[in-house]
Amino acid sequence: DPSATARGINMASHLRRVVEEISEEELQPAGVIINGDLVTDGSPPTPGAYRMLARLVDPLRRRGLPLHLTMGNCDRRDLFVKTLEEFRPAAPPVDGRLVAVLKAARANFFFLDSLHNAERTITKGSLGQAQLKWLAQALDENRGKPAIVVAHHHVNRPEGSGRTWREGGLIDGQQLLEVLGPRNQVKAFVFGHTHHLDHETLDGIHLVSLPTTAYIFDPAEPYGWLDGQLEEDGMVMRLRALDRKHPRQGEELKLRWR
């Protein structure tokens, strides 16, 4: 239902606006990442919700922009794969998870699948030992460029602080950090889930919490998207708030690689 609202926000309208803004960029982006919670129209979501997603992002595909989609806690992995065959990877390297490596000119992106419960919507996420083992091997095989790891859930390390550490994230977040930390090519971990734009570092690794395109939990938060520009020694991410008068509109996250 394209007129459906959540927390007072018409989600289809918000996504449509973001797609229009990206489509109108003077310089064509290299690609677009939608980092989990692709749909939600109740629990569980329906095939129609995924078909609506495909229609809403179709202008990006018609322009030739690659789309990289990850699973969030509101998603249903099997339903997504069955409904949107055009987005299905030919041979997922981890059984039961949708993961991928994207090799770009200045960095390699590692897309993870943190959907923990595929039967009902719960807040927490997980990666699992098989995916963590694959990630470690994939990182070791691609040491030559900076690595940016992307997943829907935040780390949730119990002894940590700040929003990136709060409950409801990865139940195996500490194990993820044990994979990322010793590998110096890992420069950033980018996640969503918190509906909160934030940035902090841990042992030189940038932890970037994306804003939500749809609804916010905190009225002071912006909704919108980030425009990322890779550089030789880092990345700059700029907030494109849908509310152009928001005080954080145009805010820059300047990431310098360790």
mmCIF file of C-alpha atoms in Angstrom:
data_model
loop_
_atom_site.group_PDB
_atom_site.id
_atom_site.type_symbol
_atom_site.label_atom_id
_atom_site.label_comp_id
_atom_site.label_asym_id
_atom_site.label_seq_id
_atom_site.Cartn_x
_atom_site.Cartn_y
_atom_site.Cartn_z
ATOM 1 C CA ASP A 1 0.000 0.000 0.000
ATOM 2 C CA PRO A 2 1.902 3.101 -1.194
ATOM 3 C CA SER A 3 -0.223 5.284 1.097
ATOM 4 C CA ALA A 4 0.695 3.338 4.260
ATOM 5 C CA THR A 5 2.315 5.263 7.099
ATOM 6 C CA ALA A 6 4.479 4.312 10.069
ATOM 7 C CA ARG A 7 5.112 6.725 12.941
ATOM 8 C CA GLY A 8 3.414 9.389 10.862
ATOM 9 C CA ILE A 9 5.717 8.897 7.845
ATOM 10 C CA ASN A 10 4.675 7.756 4.374
ATOM 11 C CA MET A 11 7.552 5.384 3.701
ATOM 12 C CA ALA A 12 6.933 4.951 -0.033
ATOM 13 C CA SER A 13 6.872 8.721 -0.484
ATOM 14 C CA HIS A 14 10.177 9.105 1.347
ATOM 15 C CA LEU A 15 11.875 6.418 -0.731
ATOM 16 C CA ARG A 16 10.451 7.884 -3.922
ATOM 17 C CA ARG A 17 11.940 11.276 -3.030
ATOM 18 C CA VAL A 18 15.361 9.765 -2.300
ATOM 19 C CA VAL A 19 15.314 7.874 -5.593
ATOM 20 C CA GLU A 20 14.443 11.090 -7.417
ATOM 21 C CA GLU A 21 17.274 12.988 -5.733
ATOM 22 C CA ILE A 22 19.842 10.316 -6.590
ATOM 23 C CA SER A 23 18.534 10.074 -10.158
ATOM 24 C CA GLU A 24 18.948 13.825 -10.588
ATOM 25 C CA GLU A 25 22.581 13.904 -9.436
ATOM 26 C CA GLU A 26 24.702 15.692 -12.021
ATOM 27 C CA LEU A 27 27.526 13.190 -11.603
ATOM 28 C CA GLN A 28 26.183 9.652 -11.802
ATOM 29 C CA PRO A 29 26.986 7.653 -8.640
ATOM 30 C CA ALA A 30 28.899 4.385 -8.940
ATOM 31 C CA GLY A 31 26.107 2.565 -7.120
ATOM 32 C CA VAL A 32 23.477 2.651 -4.408
ATOM 33 C CA ILE A 33 23.390 0.700 -1.127
ATOM 34 C CA ILE A 34 20.131 0.069 0.724
ATOM 35 C CA ASN A 35 21.308 -1.325 4.041
ATOM 36 C CA GLY A 36 18.530 -3.544 5.332
ATOM 37 C CA ASP A 37 14.918 -3.226 6.388
ATOM 38 C CA LEU A 38 14.046 -3.092 2.714
ATOM 39 C CA VAL A 39 10.333 -3.380 3.467
ATOM 40 C CA THR A 40 7.928 -3.411 6.361
ATOM 41 C CA ASP A 41 4.166 -3.581 6.057
ATOM 42 C CA GLY A 42 3.513 -5.404 9.283
ATOM 43 C CA SER A 43 4.916 -8.691 10.482
ATOM 44 C CA PRO A 44 5.547 -10.623 8.355
ATOM 45 C CA PRO A 45 6.012 -8.493 5.225
ATOM 46 C CA THR A 46 4.318 -9.630 2.024
ATOM 47 C CA PRO A 47 5.487 -10.352 -1.538
ATOM 48 C CA GLY A 48 3.621 -7.187 -2.557
ATOM 49 C CA ALA A 49 5.893 -5.105 -0.328
ATOM 50 C CA TYR A 50 8.989 -6.358 -2.142
ATOM 51 C CA ARG A 51 7.342 -5.801 -5.514
ATOM 52 C CA MET A 52 6.549 -2.225 -4.433
ATOM 53 C CA LEU A 53 10.208 -1.779 -3.453
ATOM 54 C CA ALA A 54 11.277 -2.920 -6.920
ATOM 55 C CA ARG A 55 8.924 -0.416 -8.553
ATOM 56 C CA LEU A 56 10.126 2.433 -6.371
ATOM 57 C CA VAL A 57 13.820 1.847 -7.108
ATOM 58 C CA ASP A 58 13.294 1.061 -10.793
ATOM 59 C CA PRO A 59 14.330 4.603 -11.906
ATOM 60 C CA LEU A 60 17.790 3.891 -10.494
ATOM 61 C CA ARG A 61 18.049 0.622 -12.378
ATOM 62 C CA ARG A 62 16.851 2.245 -15.609
ATOM 63 C CA ARG A 63 19.651 4.785 -15.222
ATOM 64 C CA GLY A 64 22.101 1.915 -14.992
ATOM 65 C CA LEU A 65 22.976 2.275 -11.309
ATOM 66 C CA PRO A 66 23.956 -0.970 -9.563
ATOM 67 C CA LEU A 67 21.877 -1.632 -6.428
ATOM 68 C CA HIS A 68 23.358 -3.444 -3.431
ATOM 69 C CA LEU A 69 20.747 -4.659 -0.943
ATOM 70 C CA THR A 70 21.270 -6.209 2.487
ATOM 71 C CA MET A 71 18.902 -7.975 4.855
ATOM 72 C CA GLY A 72 17.541 -6.244 7.974
ATOM 73 C CA ASN A 73 15.530 -7.555 10.890
ATOM 74 C CA CYS A 74 12.223 -6.550 9.240
ATOM 75 C CA ASP A 75 13.039 -8.573 6.107
ATOM 76 C CA ARG A 76 12.302 -12.179 5.168
ATOM 77 C CA ARG A 77 15.210 -13.694 3.293
ATOM 78 C CA ASP A 78 13.330 -16.454 1.444
ATOM 79 C CA LEU A 79 10.467 -14.139 0.518
ATOM 80 C CA PHE A 80 12.892 -11.560 -0.859
ATOM 81 C CA VAL A 81 14.723 -14.171 -2.961
ATOM 82 C CA LYS A 82 11.519 -15.725 -4.321
ATOM 83 C CA THR A 83 9.826 -12.398 -5.089
ATOM 84 C CA LEU A 84 12.734 -10.452 -6.578
ATOM 85 C CA GLU A 85 14.719 -12.967 -8.591
ATOM 86 C CA GLU A 86 16.550 -10.174 -10.417
ATOM 87 C CA PHE A 87 18.296 -9.247 -7.149
ATOM 88 C CA ARG A 88 19.200 -12.827 -6.224
ATOM 89 C CA PRO A 89 22.929 -13.652 -6.263
ATOM 90 C CA ALA A 90 23.768 -16.535 -8.558
ATOM 91 C CA ALA A 91 25.748 -18.489 -5.975
ATOM 92 C CA PRO A 92 25.771 -17.096 -2.421
ATOM 93 C CA PRO A 93 29.124 -18.036 -0.852
ATOM 94 C CA VAL A 94 27.543 -18.641 2.583
ATOM 95 C CA ASP A 95 24.684 -21.102 2.775
ATOM 96 C CA GLY A 96 21.467 -19.442 3.969
ATOM 97 C CA ARG A 97 22.910 -15.907 3.936
ATOM 98 C CA LEU A 98 23.039 -13.215 1.250
ATOM 99 C CA VAL A 99 26.613 -11.886 1.233
ATOM 100 C CA ALA A 100 28.849 -10.402 -1.439
ATOM 101 C CA VAL A 101 32.128 -8.628 -2.164
ATOM 102 C CA LEU A 102 32.164 -5.548 -4.386
ATOM 103 C CA LYS A 103 35.577 -4.517 -5.692
ATOM 104 C CA ALA A 104 35.738 -0.796 -6.447
ATOM 105 C CA ALA A 105 38.682 1.299 -7.600
ATOM 106 C CA ARG A 106 39.577 2.706 -4.174
ATOM 107 C CA ALA A 107 38.047 0.192 -1.758
ATOM 108 C CA ASN A 108 36.439 -3.210 -1.451
ATOM 109 C CA PHE A 109 32.946 -3.458 0.036
ATOM 110 C CA PHE A 110 31.894 -6.541 1.994
ATOM 111 C CA PHE A 111 28.109 -6.879 2.310
ATOM 112 C CA LEU A 112 26.942 -9.022 5.229
ATOM 113 C CA ASP A 113 23.591 -10.571 6.145
ATOM 114 C CA SER A 114 22.666 -9.917 9.789
ATOM 115 C CA LEU A 115 19.051 -11.178 9.670
ATOM 116 C CA HIS A 116 18.871 -13.440 12.734
ATOM 117 C CA ASN A 117 15.279 -14.676 12.743
ATOM 118 C CA ALA A 118 13.754 -15.288 9.317
ATOM 119 C CA GLU A 119 10.369 -16.353 10.712
ATOM 120 C CA ARG A 120 9.330 -13.311 12.753
ATOM 121 C CA THR A 121 10.501 -9.761 13.300
ATOM 122 C CA ILE A 122 12.811 -9.361 16.279
ATOM 123 C CA THR A 123 15.242 -6.550 16.997
ATOM 124 C CA LYS A 124 18.566 -8.340 17.420
ATOM 125 C CA GLY A 125 20.745 -9.621 14.604
ATOM 126 C CA SER A 126 23.497 -12.162 14.098
ATOM 127 C CA LEU A 127 26.138 -13.182 11.587
ATOM 128 C CA GLY A 128 26.888 -16.759 12.612
ATOM 129 C CA GLN A 129 30.153 -18.670 12.546
ATOM 130 C CA ALA A 130 29.957 -19.630 8.867
ATOM 131 C CA GLN A 131 29.564 -16.017 7.759
ATOM 132 C CA LEU A 132 32.296 -14.786 10.090
ATOM 133 C CA LYS A 133 34.638 -17.466 8.744
ATOM 134 C CA TRP A 134 33.803 -16.446 5.173
ATOM 135 C CA LEU A 135 34.372 -12.769 6.009
ATOM 136 C CA ALA A 136 37.777 -13.456 7.544
ATOM 137 C CA GLN A 137 38.832 -15.455 4.485
ATOM 138 C CA ALA A 138 37.459 -12.875 2.037
ATOM 139 C CA LEU A 139 39.267 -10.064 3.854
ATOM 140 C CA ASP A 140 42.517 -12.035 3.838
ATOM 141 C CA GLU A 141 42.171 -12.643 0.106
ATOM 142 C CA ASN A 142 41.686 -8.917 -0.540
ATOM 143 C CA ARG A 143 44.412 -7.188 1.463
ATOM 144 C CA GLY A 144 45.418 -4.782 -1.275
ATOM 145 C CA LYS A 145 42.697 -2.162 -0.810
ATOM 146 C CA PRO A 146 40.802 -0.541 2.079
ATOM 147 C CA ALA A 147 37.871 -2.691 3.206
ATOM 148 C CA ILE A 148 34.469 -1.253 4.074
ATOM 149 C CA VAL A 149 32.173 -3.745 5.802
ATOM 150 C CA VAL A 150 28.415 -3.171 5.537
ATOM 151 C CA ALA A 151 25.638 -4.804 7.586
ATOM 152 C CA HIS A 152 22.260 -3.750 8.925
ATOM 153 C CA HIS A 153 22.842 -4.219 12.672
ATOM 154 C CA HIS A 154 25.170 -2.332 14.989
ATOM 155 C CA VAL A 155 27.897 -4.056 16.984
ATOM 156 C CA ASN A 156 26.294 -4.137 20.470
ATOM 157 C CA ARG A 157 29.443 -4.883 22.445
ATOM 158 C CA PRO A 158 28.229 -5.096 26.098
ATOM 159 C CA GLU A 159 31.160 -3.170 27.604
ATOM 160 C CA GLY A 160 30.995 -0.439 24.987
ATOM 161 C CA SER A 161 29.352 2.962 25.130
ATOM 162 C CA GLY A 162 27.374 5.228 22.815
ATOM 163 C CA ARG A 163 24.470 4.421 20.529
ATOM 164 C CA THR A 164 26.513 2.083 18.361
ATOM 165 C CA TRP A 165 26.871 -0.217 21.348
ATOM 166 C CA ARG A 166 23.308 -0.246 22.651
ATOM 167 C CA GLU A 167 21.211 -3.404 22.915
ATOM 168 C CA GLY A 168 19.304 -4.841 19.993
ATOM 169 C CA GLY A 169 22.303 -5.173 17.682
ATOM 170 C CA LEU A 170 24.493 -8.146 16.770
ATOM 171 C CA ILE A 171 24.510 -10.912 19.350
ATOM 172 C CA ASP A 172 27.938 -11.872 17.994
ATOM 173 C CA GLY A 173 29.233 -8.334 17.590
ATOM 174 C CA GLN A 174 32.317 -9.033 19.698
ATOM 175 C CA GLN A 175 33.259 -11.898 17.369
ATOM 176 C CA LEU A 176 32.865 -9.528 14.411
ATOM 177 C CA LEU A 177 35.267 -7.051 16.015
ATOM 178 C CA GLU A 178 37.764 -9.864 16.539
ATOM 179 C CA VAL A 179 37.694 -10.449 12.769
ATOM 180 C CA LEU A 180 37.882 -6.774 11.805
ATOM 181 C CA GLY A 181 40.330 -5.400 14.352
ATOM 182 C CA PRO A 182 43.562 -7.250 13.478
ATOM 183 C CA ARG A 183 43.119 -6.747 9.728
ATOM 184 C CA ASN A 184 44.519 -3.313 9.033
ATOM 185 C CA GLN A 185 42.859 -3.116 5.621
ATOM 186 C CA VAL A 186 39.485 -2.832 7.396
ATOM 187 C CA LYS A 187 38.766 0.886 7.614
ATOM 188 C CA ALA A 188 35.028 1.197 8.311
ATOM 189 C CA PHE A 189 31.940 -0.685 9.455
ATOM 190 C CA VAL A 190 28.737 0.884 8.115
ATOM 191 C CA PHE A 191 25.365 -0.064 9.581
ATOM 192 C CA GLY A 192 21.773 1.070 9.970
ATOM 193 C CA HIS A 193 19.145 -0.240 12.419
ATOM 194 C CA THR A 194 19.427 2.567 15.002
ATOM 195 C CA HIS A 195 17.640 5.196 12.828
ATOM 196 C CA HIS A 196 20.325 7.550 14.113
ATOM 197 C CA LEU A 197 23.104 9.329 12.203
ATOM 198 C CA ASP A 198 26.305 8.847 14.169
ATOM 199 C CA HIS A 199 30.041 8.290 13.781
ATOM 200 C CA GLU A 200 32.717 7.080 16.167
ATOM 201 C CA THR A 201 35.920 5.080 15.948
ATOM 202 C CA LEU A 202 37.249 1.958 17.644
ATOM 203 C CA ASP A 203 40.952 1.167 17.294
ATOM 204 C CA GLY A 204 41.010 3.284 14.149
ATOM 205 C CA ILE A 205 37.986 1.604 12.527
ATOM 206 C CA HIS A 206 35.200 4.041 11.668
ATOM 207 C CA LEU A 207 31.749 2.994 12.889
ATOM 208 C CA VAL A 208 29.156 4.818 10.787
ATOM 209 C CA SER A 209 25.483 4.689 11.770
ATOM 210 C CA LEU A 210 23.328 5.604 8.769
ATOM 211 C CA PRO A 211 20.256 7.828 8.959
ATOM 212 C CA THR A 212 16.925 6.251 8.104
ATOM 213 C CA THR A 213 15.158 6.962 4.835
ATOM 214 C CA ALA A 214 11.812 6.138 6.430
ATOM 215 C CA TYR A 215 10.719 6.944 9.986
ATOM 216 C CA ILE A 216 12.737 8.270 12.907
ATOM 217 C CA PHE A 217 12.603 7.289 16.580
ATOM 218 C CA ASP A 218 13.929 10.613 17.900
ATOM 219 C CA PRO A 219 12.151 13.766 16.601
ATOM 220 C CA ALA A 220 15.505 15.573 16.527
ATOM 221 C CA GLU A 221 16.993 13.075 14.059
ATOM 222 C CA PRO A 222 17.120 13.704 10.289
ATOM 223 C CA TYR A 223 15.740 11.309 7.734
ATOM 224 C CA GLY A 224 17.450 11.081 4.399
ATOM 225 C CA TRP A 225 20.525 9.465 2.867
ATOM 226 C CA LEU A 226 24.303 9.750 2.736
ATOM 227 C CA ASP A 227 26.357 10.599 -0.343
ATOM 228 C CA GLY A 228 29.714 8.864 -0.016
ATOM 229 C CA GLN A 229 32.837 9.972 -1.891
ATOM 230 C CA LEU A 230 35.843 7.659 -1.769
ATOM 231 C CA GLU A 231 39.242 9.352 -1.670
ATOM 232 C CA GLU A 232 42.799 8.049 -1.746
ATOM 233 C CA ASP A 233 43.117 7.964 2.030
ATOM 234 C CA GLY A 234 39.529 7.973 3.249
ATOM 235 C CA MET A 235 35.919 8.784 2.513
ATOM 236 C CA VAL A 236 33.636 11.776 2.951
ATOM 237 C CA MET A 237 29.950 11.107 3.623
ATOM 238 C CA ARG A 238 27.466 13.992 3.356
ATOM 239 C CA LEU A 239 23.953 14.004 4.761
ATOM 240 C CA ARG A 240 21.183 14.703 2.272
ATOM 241 C CA ALA A 241 18.271 15.349 4.621
ATOM 242 C CA LEU A 242 14.800 15.230 3.104
ATOM 243 C CA ASP A 243 14.010 18.251 5.263
ATOM 244 C CA ARG A 244 16.378 20.793 3.742
ATOM 245 C CA LYS A 245 15.902 23.053 6.768
ATOM 246 C CA HIS A 246 17.113 20.414 9.224
ATOM 247 C CA PRO A 247 20.099 21.743 11.220
ATOM 248 C CA ARG A 248 22.216 18.738 10.212
ATOM 249 C CA GLN A 249 21.517 19.065 6.473
ATOM 250 C CA GLY A 250 24.818 18.879 4.605
ATOM 251 C CA GLU A 251 26.723 17.583 7.629
ATOM 252 C CA GLU A 252 29.943 15.834 6.621
ATOM 253 C CA LEU A 253 31.521 12.746 8.137
ATOM 254 C CA LYS A 254 35.194 12.868 7.224
ATOM 255 C CA LEU A 255 36.725 9.412 7.538
ATOM 256 C CA ARG A 256 40.500 9.089 7.342
ATOM 257 C CA TRP A 257 41.881 5.591 7.048
ATOM 258 C CA ARG A 258 44.051 4.138 9.774
#
